[in-house]
CSV table of C-alpha atoms and ligand atoms in Angstrom, one decimal:
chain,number,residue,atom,x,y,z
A,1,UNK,CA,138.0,113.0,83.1
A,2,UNK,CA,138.5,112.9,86.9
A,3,UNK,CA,136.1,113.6,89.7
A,4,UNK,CA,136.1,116.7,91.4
A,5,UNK,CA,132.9,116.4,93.4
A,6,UNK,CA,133.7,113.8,95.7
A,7,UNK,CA,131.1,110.9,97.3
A,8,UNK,CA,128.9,112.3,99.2
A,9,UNK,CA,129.3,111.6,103.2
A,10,UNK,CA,125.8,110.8,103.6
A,11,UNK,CA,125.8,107.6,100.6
A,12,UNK,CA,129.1,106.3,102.5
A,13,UNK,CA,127.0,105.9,106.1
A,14,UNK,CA,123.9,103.5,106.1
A,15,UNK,CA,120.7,104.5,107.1
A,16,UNK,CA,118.3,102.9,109.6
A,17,UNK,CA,114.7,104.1,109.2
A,18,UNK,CA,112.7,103.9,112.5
A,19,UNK,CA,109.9,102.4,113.0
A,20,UNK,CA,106.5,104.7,113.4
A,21,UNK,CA,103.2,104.4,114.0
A,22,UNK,CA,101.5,106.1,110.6
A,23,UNK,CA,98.3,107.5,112.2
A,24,UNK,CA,98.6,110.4,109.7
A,25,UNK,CA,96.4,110.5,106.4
A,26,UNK,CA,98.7,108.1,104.6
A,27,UNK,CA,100.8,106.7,103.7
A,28,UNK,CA,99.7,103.8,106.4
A,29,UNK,CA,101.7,101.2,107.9
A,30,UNK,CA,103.0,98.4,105.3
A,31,UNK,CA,102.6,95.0,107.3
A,32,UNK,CA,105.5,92.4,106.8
A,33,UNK,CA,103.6,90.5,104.4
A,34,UNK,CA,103.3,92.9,101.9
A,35,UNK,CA,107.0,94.3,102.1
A,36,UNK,CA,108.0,91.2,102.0
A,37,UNK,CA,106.1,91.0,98.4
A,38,UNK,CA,107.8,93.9,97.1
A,39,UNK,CA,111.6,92.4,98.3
A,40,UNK,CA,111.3,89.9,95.3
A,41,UNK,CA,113.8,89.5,92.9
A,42,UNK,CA,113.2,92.2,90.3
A,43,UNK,CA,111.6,91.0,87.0
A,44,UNK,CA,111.4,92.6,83.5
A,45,UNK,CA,108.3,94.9,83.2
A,46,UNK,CA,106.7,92.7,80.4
A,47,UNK,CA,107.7,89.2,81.3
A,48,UNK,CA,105.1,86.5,81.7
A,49,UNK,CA,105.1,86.1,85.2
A,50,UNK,CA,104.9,90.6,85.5
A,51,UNK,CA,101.6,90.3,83.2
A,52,UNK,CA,100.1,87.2,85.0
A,53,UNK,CA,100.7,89.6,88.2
A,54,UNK,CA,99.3,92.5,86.3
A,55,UNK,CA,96.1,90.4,85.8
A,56,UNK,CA,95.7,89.3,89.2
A,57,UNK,CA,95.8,93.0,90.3
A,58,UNK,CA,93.0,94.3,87.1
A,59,UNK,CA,90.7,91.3,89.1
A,60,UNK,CA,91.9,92.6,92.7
A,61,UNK,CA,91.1,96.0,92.0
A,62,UNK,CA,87.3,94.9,90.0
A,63,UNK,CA,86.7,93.7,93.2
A,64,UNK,CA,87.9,96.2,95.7
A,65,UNK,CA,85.9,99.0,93.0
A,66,UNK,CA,83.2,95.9,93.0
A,67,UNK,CA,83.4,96.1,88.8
A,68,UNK,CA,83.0,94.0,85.9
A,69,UNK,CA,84.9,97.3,83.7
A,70,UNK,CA,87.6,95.2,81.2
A,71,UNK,CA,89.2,99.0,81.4
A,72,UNK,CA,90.6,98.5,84.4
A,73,UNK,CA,93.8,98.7,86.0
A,74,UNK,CA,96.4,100.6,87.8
A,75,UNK,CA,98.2,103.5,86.8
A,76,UNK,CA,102.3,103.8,88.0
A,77,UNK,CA,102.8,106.5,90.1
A,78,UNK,CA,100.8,107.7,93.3
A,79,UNK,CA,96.7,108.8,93.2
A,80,UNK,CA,97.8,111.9,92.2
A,81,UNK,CA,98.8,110.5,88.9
A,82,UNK,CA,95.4,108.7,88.4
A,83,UNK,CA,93.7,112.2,89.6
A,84,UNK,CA,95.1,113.6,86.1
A,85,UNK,CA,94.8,110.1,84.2
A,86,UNK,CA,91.3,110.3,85.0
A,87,UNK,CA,90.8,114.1,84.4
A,88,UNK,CA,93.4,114.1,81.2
A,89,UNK,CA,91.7,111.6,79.4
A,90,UNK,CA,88.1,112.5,80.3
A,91,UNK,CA,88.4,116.3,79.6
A,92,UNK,CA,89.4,118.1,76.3
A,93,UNK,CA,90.5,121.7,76.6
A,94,UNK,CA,87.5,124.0,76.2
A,95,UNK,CA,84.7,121.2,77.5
A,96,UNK,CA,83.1,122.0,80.6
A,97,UNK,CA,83.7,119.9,83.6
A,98,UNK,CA,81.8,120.4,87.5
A,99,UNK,CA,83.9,119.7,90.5
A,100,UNK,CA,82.2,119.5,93.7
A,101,UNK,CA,84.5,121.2,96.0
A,102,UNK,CA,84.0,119.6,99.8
A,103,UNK,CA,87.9,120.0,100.6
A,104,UNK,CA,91.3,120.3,99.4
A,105,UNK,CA,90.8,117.9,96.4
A,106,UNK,CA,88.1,119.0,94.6
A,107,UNK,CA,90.4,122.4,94.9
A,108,UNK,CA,93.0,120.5,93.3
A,109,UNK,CA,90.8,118.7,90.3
A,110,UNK,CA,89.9,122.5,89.8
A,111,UNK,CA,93.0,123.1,89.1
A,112,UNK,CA,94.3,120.4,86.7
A,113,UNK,CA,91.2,120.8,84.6
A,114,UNK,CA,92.2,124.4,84.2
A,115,UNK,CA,95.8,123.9,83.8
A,116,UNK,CA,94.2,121.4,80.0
A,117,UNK,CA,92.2,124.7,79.4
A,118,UNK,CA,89.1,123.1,80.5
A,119,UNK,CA,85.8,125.0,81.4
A,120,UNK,CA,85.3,124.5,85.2
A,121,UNK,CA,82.6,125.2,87.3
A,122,UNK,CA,82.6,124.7,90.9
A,123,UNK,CA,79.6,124.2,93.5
A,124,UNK,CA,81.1,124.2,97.0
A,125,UNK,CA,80.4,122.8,100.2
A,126,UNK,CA,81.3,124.4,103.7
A,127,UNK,CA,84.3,122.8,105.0
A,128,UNK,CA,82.8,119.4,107.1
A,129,UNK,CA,79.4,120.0,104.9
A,130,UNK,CA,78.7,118.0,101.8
A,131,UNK,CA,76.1,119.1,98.5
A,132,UNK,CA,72.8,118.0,98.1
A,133,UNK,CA,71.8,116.0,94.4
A,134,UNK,CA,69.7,119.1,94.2
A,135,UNK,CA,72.2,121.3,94.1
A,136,UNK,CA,74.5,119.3,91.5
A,137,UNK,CA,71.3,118.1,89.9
A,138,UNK,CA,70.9,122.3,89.4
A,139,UNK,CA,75.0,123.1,88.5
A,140,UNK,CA,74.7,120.2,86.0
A,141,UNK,CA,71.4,121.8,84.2
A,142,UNK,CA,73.7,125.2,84.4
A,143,UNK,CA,77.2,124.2,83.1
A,144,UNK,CA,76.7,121.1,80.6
A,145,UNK,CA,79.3,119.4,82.3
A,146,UNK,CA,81.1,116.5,80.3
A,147,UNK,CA,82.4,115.2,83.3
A,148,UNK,CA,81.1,115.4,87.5
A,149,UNK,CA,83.7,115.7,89.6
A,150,UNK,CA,83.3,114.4,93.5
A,151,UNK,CA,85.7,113.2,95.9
A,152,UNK,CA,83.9,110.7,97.8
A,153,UNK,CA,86.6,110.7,100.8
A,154,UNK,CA,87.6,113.9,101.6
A,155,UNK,CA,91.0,113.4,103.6
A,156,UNK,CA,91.0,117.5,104.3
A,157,UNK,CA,87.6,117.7,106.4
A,158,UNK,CA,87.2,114.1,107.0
A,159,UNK,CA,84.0,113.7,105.1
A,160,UNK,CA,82.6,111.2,103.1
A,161,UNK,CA,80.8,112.7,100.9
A,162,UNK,CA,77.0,110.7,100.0
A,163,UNK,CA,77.5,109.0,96.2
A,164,UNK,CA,73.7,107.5,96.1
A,165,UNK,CA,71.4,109.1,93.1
A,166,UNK,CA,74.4,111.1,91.8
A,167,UNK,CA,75.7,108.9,88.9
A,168,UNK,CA,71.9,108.8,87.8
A,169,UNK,CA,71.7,112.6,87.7
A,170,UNK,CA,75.1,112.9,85.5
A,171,UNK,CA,73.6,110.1,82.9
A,172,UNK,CA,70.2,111.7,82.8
A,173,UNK,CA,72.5,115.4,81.8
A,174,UNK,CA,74.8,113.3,79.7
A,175,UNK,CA,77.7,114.0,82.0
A,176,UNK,CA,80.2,111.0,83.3
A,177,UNK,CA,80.6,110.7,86.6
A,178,UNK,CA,84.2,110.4,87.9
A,179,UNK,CA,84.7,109.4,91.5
A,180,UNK,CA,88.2,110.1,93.8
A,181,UNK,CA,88.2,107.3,96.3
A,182,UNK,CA,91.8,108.1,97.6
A,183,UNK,CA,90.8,108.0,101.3
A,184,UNK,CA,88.0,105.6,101.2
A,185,UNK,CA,88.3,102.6,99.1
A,186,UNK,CA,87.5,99.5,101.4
A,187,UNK,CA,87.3,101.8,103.8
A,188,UNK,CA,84.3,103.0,103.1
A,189,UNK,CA,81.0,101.2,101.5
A,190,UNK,CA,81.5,102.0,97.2
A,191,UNK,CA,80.2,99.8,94.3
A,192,UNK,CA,81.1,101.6,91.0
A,193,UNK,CA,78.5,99.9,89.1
A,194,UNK,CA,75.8,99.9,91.2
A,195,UNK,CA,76.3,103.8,92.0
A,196,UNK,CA,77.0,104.2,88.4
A,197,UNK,CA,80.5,105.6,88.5
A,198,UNK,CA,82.6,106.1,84.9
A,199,UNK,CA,85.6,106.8,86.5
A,200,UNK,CA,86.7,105.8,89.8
A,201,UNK,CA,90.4,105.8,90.9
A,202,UNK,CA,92.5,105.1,94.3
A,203,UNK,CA,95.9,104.9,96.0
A,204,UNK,CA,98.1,102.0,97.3
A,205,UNK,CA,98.7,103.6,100.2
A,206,UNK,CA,96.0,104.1,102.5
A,207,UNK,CA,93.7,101.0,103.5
A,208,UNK,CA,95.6,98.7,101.2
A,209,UNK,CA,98.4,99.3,103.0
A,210,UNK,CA,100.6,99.0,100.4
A,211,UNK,CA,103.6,101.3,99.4
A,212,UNK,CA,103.0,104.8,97.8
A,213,UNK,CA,103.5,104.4,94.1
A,214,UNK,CA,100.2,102.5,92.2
A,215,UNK,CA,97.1,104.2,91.6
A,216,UNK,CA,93.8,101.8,90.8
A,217,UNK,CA,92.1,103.1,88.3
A,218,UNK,CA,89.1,102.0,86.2
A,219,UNK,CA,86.2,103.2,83.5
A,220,UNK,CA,83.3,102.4,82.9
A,221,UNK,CA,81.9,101.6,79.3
A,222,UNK,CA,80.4,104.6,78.9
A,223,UNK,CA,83.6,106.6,79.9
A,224,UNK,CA,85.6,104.0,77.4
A,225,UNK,CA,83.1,105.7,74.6
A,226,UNK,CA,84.3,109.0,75.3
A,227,UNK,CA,87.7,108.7,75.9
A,228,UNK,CA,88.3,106.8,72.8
A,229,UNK,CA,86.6,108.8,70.9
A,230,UNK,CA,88.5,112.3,71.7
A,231,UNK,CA,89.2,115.2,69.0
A,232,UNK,CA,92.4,116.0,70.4
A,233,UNK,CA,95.7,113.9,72.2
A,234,UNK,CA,95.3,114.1,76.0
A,235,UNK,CA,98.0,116.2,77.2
A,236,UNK,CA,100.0,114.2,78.6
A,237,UNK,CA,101.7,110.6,77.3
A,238,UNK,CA,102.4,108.9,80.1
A,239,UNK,CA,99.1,109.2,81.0
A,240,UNK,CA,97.1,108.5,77.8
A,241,UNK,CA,94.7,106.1,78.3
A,242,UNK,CA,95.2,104.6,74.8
A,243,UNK,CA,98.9,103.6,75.8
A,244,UNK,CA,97.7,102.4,79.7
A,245,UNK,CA,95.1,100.5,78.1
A,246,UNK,CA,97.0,98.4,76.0
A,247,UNK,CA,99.9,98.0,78.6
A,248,UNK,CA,97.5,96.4,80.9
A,249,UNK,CA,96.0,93.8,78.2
A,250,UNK,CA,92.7,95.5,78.3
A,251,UNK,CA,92.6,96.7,74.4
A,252,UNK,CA,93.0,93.3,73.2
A,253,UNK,CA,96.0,93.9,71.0
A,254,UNK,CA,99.7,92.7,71.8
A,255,UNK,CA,101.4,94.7,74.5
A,256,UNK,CA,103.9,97.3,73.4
A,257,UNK,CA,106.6,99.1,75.6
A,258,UNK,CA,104.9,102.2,76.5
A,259,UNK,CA,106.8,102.8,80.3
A,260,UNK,CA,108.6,100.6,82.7
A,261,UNK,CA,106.4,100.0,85.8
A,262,UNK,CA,107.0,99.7,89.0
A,263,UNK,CA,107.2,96.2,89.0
A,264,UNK,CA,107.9,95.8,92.7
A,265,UNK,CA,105.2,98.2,93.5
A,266,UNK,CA,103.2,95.8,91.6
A,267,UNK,CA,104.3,93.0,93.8
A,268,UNK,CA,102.7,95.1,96.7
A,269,UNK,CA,100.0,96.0,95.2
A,270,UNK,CA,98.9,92.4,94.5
A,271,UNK,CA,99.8,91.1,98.3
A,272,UNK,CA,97.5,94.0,99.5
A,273,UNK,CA,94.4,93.2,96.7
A,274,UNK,CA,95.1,89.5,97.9
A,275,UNK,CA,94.6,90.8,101.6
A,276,UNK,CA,91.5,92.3,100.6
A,277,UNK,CA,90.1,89.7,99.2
A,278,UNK,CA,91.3,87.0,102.1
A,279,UNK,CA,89.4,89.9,104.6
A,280,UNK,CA,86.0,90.3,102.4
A,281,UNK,CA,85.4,93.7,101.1
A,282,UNK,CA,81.9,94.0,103.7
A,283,UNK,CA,84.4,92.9,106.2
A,284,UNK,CA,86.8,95.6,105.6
A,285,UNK,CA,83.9,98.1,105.6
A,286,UNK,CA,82.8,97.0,108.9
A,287,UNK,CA,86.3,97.0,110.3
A,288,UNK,CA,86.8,100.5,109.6
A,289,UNK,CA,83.3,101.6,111.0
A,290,UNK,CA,83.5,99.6,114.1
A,291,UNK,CA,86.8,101.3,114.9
A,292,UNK,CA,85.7,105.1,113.7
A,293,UNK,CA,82.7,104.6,116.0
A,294,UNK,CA,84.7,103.8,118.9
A,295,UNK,CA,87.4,105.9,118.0
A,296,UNK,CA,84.8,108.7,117.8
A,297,UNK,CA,83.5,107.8,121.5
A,298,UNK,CA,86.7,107.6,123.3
A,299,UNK,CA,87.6,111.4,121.4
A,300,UNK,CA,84.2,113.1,122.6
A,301,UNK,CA,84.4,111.4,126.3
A,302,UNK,CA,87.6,113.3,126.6
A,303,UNK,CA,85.6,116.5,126.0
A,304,UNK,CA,87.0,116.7,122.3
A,305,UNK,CA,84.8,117.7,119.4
A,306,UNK,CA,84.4,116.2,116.1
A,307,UNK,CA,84.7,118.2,112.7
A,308,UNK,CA,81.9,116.8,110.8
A,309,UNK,CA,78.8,116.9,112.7
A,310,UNK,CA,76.5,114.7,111.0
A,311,UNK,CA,77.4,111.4,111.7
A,312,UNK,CA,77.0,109.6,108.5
A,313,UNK,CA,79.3,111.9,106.7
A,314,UNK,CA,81.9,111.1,108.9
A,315,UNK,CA,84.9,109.5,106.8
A,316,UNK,CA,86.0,106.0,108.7
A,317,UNK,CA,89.0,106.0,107.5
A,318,UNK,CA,90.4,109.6,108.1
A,319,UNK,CA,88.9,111.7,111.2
A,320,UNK,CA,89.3,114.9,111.7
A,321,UNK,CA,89.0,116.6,115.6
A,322,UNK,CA,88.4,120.1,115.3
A,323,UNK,CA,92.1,121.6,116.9
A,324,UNK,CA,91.6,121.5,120.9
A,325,UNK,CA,91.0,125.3,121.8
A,326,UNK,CA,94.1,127.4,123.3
A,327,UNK,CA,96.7,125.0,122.0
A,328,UNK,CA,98.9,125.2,119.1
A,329,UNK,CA,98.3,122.2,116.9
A,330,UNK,CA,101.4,121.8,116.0
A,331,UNK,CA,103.0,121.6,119.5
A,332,UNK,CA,100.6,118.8,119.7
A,333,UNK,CA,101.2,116.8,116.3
A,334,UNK,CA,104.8,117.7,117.2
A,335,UNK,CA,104.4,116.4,120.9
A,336,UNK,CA,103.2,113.0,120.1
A,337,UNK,CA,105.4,112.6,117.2
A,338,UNK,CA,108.5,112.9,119.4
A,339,UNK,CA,107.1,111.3,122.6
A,340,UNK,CA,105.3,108.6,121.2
A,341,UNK,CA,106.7,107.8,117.6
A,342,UNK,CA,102.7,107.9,116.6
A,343,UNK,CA,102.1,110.4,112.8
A,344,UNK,CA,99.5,112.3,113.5
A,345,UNK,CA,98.8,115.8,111.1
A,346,UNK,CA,97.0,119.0,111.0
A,347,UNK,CA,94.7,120.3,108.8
A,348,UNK,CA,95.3,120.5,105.2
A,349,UNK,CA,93.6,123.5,102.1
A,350,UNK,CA,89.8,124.3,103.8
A,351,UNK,CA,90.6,122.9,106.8
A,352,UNK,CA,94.2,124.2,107.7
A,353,UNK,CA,94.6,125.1,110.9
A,354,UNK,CA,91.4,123.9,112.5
A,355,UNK,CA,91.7,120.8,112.9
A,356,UNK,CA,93.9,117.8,114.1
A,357,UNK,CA,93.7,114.6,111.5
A,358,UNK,CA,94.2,110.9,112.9
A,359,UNK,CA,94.0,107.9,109.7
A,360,UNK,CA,93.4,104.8,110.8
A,361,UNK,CA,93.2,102.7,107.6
A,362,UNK,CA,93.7,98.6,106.6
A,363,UNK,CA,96.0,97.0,109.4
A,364,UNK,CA,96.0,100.4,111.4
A,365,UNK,CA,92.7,100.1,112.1
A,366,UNK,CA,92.1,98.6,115.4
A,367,UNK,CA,90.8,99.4,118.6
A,368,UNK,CA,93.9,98.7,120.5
A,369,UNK,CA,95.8,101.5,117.8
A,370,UNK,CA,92.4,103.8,119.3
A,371,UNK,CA,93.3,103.3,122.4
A,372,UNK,CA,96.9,104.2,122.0
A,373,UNK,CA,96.2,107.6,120.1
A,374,UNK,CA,93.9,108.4,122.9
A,375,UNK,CA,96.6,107.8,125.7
A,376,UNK,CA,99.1,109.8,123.3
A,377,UNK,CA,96.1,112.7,122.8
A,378,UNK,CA,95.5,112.7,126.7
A,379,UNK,CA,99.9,112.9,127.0
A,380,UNK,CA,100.2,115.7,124.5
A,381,UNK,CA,97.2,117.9,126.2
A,382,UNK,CA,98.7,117.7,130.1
A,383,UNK,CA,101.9,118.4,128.3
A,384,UNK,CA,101.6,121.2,125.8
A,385,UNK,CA,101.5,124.8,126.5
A,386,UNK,CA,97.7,125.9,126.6
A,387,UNK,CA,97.1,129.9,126.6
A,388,UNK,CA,94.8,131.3,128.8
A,389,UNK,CA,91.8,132.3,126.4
B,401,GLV,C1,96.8,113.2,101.9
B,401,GLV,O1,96.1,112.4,101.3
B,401,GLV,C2,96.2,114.0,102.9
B,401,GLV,O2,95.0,114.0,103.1
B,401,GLV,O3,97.0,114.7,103.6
């Protein structure tokens, strides 16, 4: 055989990729130290030095999700992938399952539960708004959920959604509570077992800084009792819980080969748990709130208005500035992306449209960042077209 589809033009070039300020909702800025991490020399998936790493990140993660769980660890792929570990494994087609809908991914958990044939029920909050315990105390008497959905950092609206009481509701109705932390781990203040979360899951790359491509992921004992214990496979291999479990050492058996991980993801991933834990978790916490607050200040003395109006459900780690009336928010995201190399992005499901959305997560959160998206904000608004409504 010969080739008749030759090299492509574009392989035979190298290509440089610029350097950007990632202000967006993620991914977020890697710092050196952790790409350097991930540049080590490759290893195989299951050799020692891989599982002793694998380790270190099951006891990064207990303490980022501030955990003792043993059925912890992080799945391969980006929070996406966790979403449906957690929802696949949780879930059998036919249960009923309550999502708390504040945004875009509550939509989305809606949707994977349906696609396993799952019976979902909704109660929804206006976009920017969050549900009372009344109200889910109320749904759960109603639909005899197996599972609670909530996403406690709502990248869409910029909310951060109130956990407290929740988890004691869904054990009192016999209902796991399963917790999306995407947007907020370390960002935001979470402790899975003293808010009594089952299932609580996040991704590398927002304030861990790390590349896209692990997902932390961990369940309670009471979750362990159910999954285990399921009638039917869950739907999907790669993400069956049985297989994770005893990939990560957590089932107490002899690791088999189930998938190849990322195993320089996994280099990452420990750098930026090690980070963490160098910074203190309450640190971290602080950190983010010390910047949203000022962030929040500099935004509102330049006569812009905030999306969430009550100020403890504002997310620290994702803001969202309700879309400057007259402009065109994309001339603006556009503006600033060109002129000042900074990622900034719209809205996204609910909140399309209406808003402008700034992320200032791990490293990227600093006042002097602030105080350069504020210069670029106050650029992009002399400079953009504004109609004359
Ligand atoms: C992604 O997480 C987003 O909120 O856009």
């Amino acid at each position: 055989l010969s080739e008749t589809i030759p090299p492509p033009k574009c392989l035979l070039e190298p290509y440089v990729v610029p350097h950007r300020h990632l202000f967006g909702p993620g991914p977020s800025n890697v710092p050196p130290r952790i790409l350097k991490a991930g540049a080590q020399p490759m290893l195989g998936h299951l050799h020692a030095e891989t599982v002793e790493i694998m380790n270190h990140i099951k006891s990064g993660i207990q303490y980022a999700f501030q955990t003792q769980n043993n059925m912890t660890l992080a799945v391969s792929g980006p929070g996406h992938a966790a979403m449906e570990c957690a929802i696949f494994n949780s879930v059998e087609p036919g249960e009923s399952i309550l999502i708390v809908v504040n945004g875009i991914w509550g939509e989305r958990a809606s949707e994977m539960a349906e696609r396993i044939g799952a019976r979902v029920n909704t109660v929804v909050a206006a976009p920017g708004g969050h549900v009372t315990n009344k109200e889910i105390e109320q749904a759960l008497v109603k639909c005899k959920p197996v599972v609670l959905f909530l996403c406690h950092g709502e990248s869409s609206t910029g909310v951060v959604h109130p956990v407290d009481g929740i988890g004691d509701l869904c054990h009192r109705h016999n209902c796991l509570f399963l917790v999306d932390s995407v947007a907020s781990m370390a960002g935001a203040p979470l402790h899975m077992d003293k808010q009594e979360i089952d299932i609580l899951y996040t991704g590398s790359q927002k304030v861990l800084n790390a590349p896209p491509g692990t997902a932390p992921i961990s369940f309670s004992e009471r979750a362990c009792q159910k999954i285990f214990n399921r009638k039917t496979k869950p739907v999907s291999y790669f993400l069956d819980m049985s297989w994770l479990a005893n990939y990560w050492g957590c089932d107490g058996k002899v690791r088999m080969y189930h998938h190849t991980g990322p195993v320089s993801g996994f280099f990452g991933l420990r750098e930026a748990l090690a980070i963490l834990a160098e910074t203190g978790l309450e640190n971290s916490w602080k950190q983010h709130r010390d910047v949203a607050e000022y962030f929040h200040q500099g935004l509102e003395a330049m006569g812009l208005r905030l999306f969430v109006e009550d100020k403890k459900c504002r997310l620290p780690t994702v803001t969202t500035i309700v879309a400057p009336p007259g402009y065109d928010w994309k001339e603006i995201t556009a503006y600033i992306m060109k002129t000042h190399q900074i990622e900034i992005s719209g809205g996204l499901g609910p909140s399309a449209g209406m808003v402008l959305r700034v992320g200032l997560m791990g490293c990227n959160a600093t006042k002097a960042n602030v105080d350069m998206i504020l210069a670029a904000l106050r650029d992009a608004l002399k400079h953009c077209h504004k109609s004359r409504v």
